[in-house]
Amino acid sequence: MSQEIEIKFCLNRAGSETLSTFLPRLPIVSRSCYELGNSYFDTPDLALRRLDMGLRIRRWGEEAEQTIKCRGQVLGGLHARPEYNTPIEGERPDLSRFPCDIWPDEETVAWLQANLHPLFRTDFRREALQLAQSGVAIELARDEGEIVGRLGREPIDELELELKSGPASALFDLAERLAALGGLRPGHLSKAQRGYRLAGQAAPWALRSERPAVDDLAGLMEDMQHHEACWLAGVAGAAERMGEDARLLLAQAEGRHWRAPLASWWRHWEAAPEEALLYGSDYALFLLRLTRQLHGA
């Protein structure tokens, strides 16, 4: 088992352009490019999803690997989940190759194995840079491609920073340097979560009826990012809910490193919500710094 700790960004055109000039400044020790094809599996009633698990087969060249990701934590753009990887032959996953203690019981895993079927695909080109300096190793991966499900297709343009060794603070340091460039939005939705929607296996985006407690910083940030997704999907009232969460967070932000970027972002958002503000450095730095505080990094 490995514990995956990564920070994910979504890019717009400005982010793509500035990234190309920034990357040569990094301590790159190796670079690779390859095509990845990923098929995601679940049962017709989404039993794996109810267990908060995600199962895929990934193929590159002549190689194939099956991966299962278990219950973890998503905070801001930070993703931390235990995952298990094993080689695989054929077109279907083999759940017996994963540790038995991740399953509720033997009957469950046998039923899952018999009822698995493919739900959606993610196909993309990955450019991976291995960075190393002062005892820290980070993989920076740029993914460009698409997610394909029965309801259609969505583009993939993401940047992932994965900590290989060293303190989590180093991961946040690099993420903040990138966020300051502009054109990057911390991504709280995985490719799999987006894929379930394109497979018609997720409820439509909607405003939440319940609100987090006023002193629940993590809950308010998660609520804000949920309504960010609602706003991008065209849900009425989502921009106002984001503003309400921002006001509640600002009330508790005195003396915090994330107060200034949040206040700056909120003033512009209240005046005129627009997609460019979600890719601005203020929004990204606010989310990263609050996440960093909550993560203790």
PDB file of N, CA and C in Angstrom, residues 3 49-54 69-73 80-82:
ATOM      1  N   GLN A   3       0.503   5.680   0.419  1.00  0.00           N
ATOM      2  CA  GLN A   3      -0.380   6.780   0.764  1.00  0.00           C
ATOM      3  C   GLN A   3      -0.138   7.892  -0.241  1.00  0.00           C
ATOM      4  N   ARG A  49     -18.464   2.362  -4.929  1.00  0.00           N
ATOM      5  CA  ARG A  49     -18.571   3.775  -4.577  1.00  0.00           C
ATOM      6  C   ARG A  49     -19.169   3.942  -3.185  1.00  0.00           C
ATOM      7  N   ARG A  50     -20.113   3.092  -2.827  1.00  0.00           N
ATOM      8  CA  ARG A  50     -20.693   3.178  -1.481  1.00  0.00           C
ATOM      9  C   ARG A  50     -19.655   2.828  -0.422  1.00  0.00           C
ATOM     10  N   LEU A  51     -18.663   2.015  -0.793  1.00  0.00           N
ATOM     11  CA  LEU A  51     -17.556   1.712   0.119  1.00  0.00           C
ATOM     12  C   LEU A  51     -16.473   2.787   0.055  1.00  0.00           C
ATOM     13  N   ASP A  52     -16.724   3.842  -0.721  1.00  0.00           N
ATOM     14  CA  ASP A  52     -15.765   4.929  -0.948  1.00  0.00           C
ATOM     15  C   ASP A  52     -14.468   4.390  -1.544  1.00  0.00           C
ATOM     16  N   MET A  53     -14.607   3.520  -2.542  1.00  0.00           N
ATOM     17  CA  MET A  53     -13.481   2.949  -3.259  1.00  0.00           C
ATOM     18  C   MET A  53     -13.591   3.277  -4.744  1.00  0.00           C
ATOM     19  N   GLY A  54     -12.438   3.409  -5.370  1.00  0.00           N
ATOM     20  CA  GLY A  54     -12.400   3.609  -6.808  1.00  0.00           C
ATOM     21  C   GLY A  54     -11.481   2.574  -7.438  1.00  0.00           C
ATOM     22  N   LYS A  69      -8.329   2.642  -4.957  1.00  0.00           N
ATOM     23  CA  LYS A  69      -8.129   3.729  -3.998  1.00  0.00           C
ATOM     24  C   LYS A  69      -9.231   3.643  -2.950  1.00  0.00           C
ATOM     25  N   CYS A  70      -8.823   3.718  -1.694  1.00  0.00           N
ATOM     26  CA  CYS A  70      -9.757   3.542  -0.579  1.00  0.00           C
ATOM     27  C   CYS A  70     -10.114   4.891   0.034  1.00  0.00           C
ATOM     28  N   ARG A  71     -10.925   4.819   1.073  1.00  0.00           N
ATOM     29  CA  ARG A  71     -11.396   6.034   1.717  1.00  0.00           C
ATOM     30  C   ARG A  71     -10.229   6.918   2.132  1.00  0.00           C
ATOM     31  N   GLY A  72     -10.315   8.197   1.827  1.00  0.00           N
ATOM     32  CA  GLY A  72      -9.255   9.121   2.182  1.00  0.00           C
ATOM     33  C   GLY A  72      -9.816  10.489   2.497  1.00  0.00           C
ATOM     34  N   GLN A  73      -9.044  11.521   2.210  1.00  0.00           N
ATOM     35  CA  GLN A  73      -9.426  12.888   2.534  1.00  0.00           C
ATOM     36  C   GLN A  73      -9.141  13.780   1.347  1.00  0.00           C
ATOM     37  N   ALA A  80      -5.494  12.967  -0.355  1.00  0.00           N
ATOM     38  CA  ALA A  80      -4.698  11.979   0.388  1.00  0.00           C
ATOM     39  C   ALA A  80      -5.536  10.719   0.548  1.00  0.00           C
ATOM     40  N   ARG A  81      -5.136   9.645  -0.154  1.00  0.00           N
ATOM     41  CA  ARG A  81      -5.907   8.405  -0.110  1.00  0.00           C
ATOM     42  C   ARG A  81      -4.954   7.222  -0.169  1.00  0.00           C
ATOM     43  N   PRO A  82      -5.212   6.177   0.639  1.00  0.00           N
ATOM     44  CA  PRO A  82      -4.430   4.950   0.480  1.00  0.00           C
ATOM     45  C   PRO A  82      -4.803   4.259  -0.833  1.00  0.00           C
TER      46      PRO A  82
END
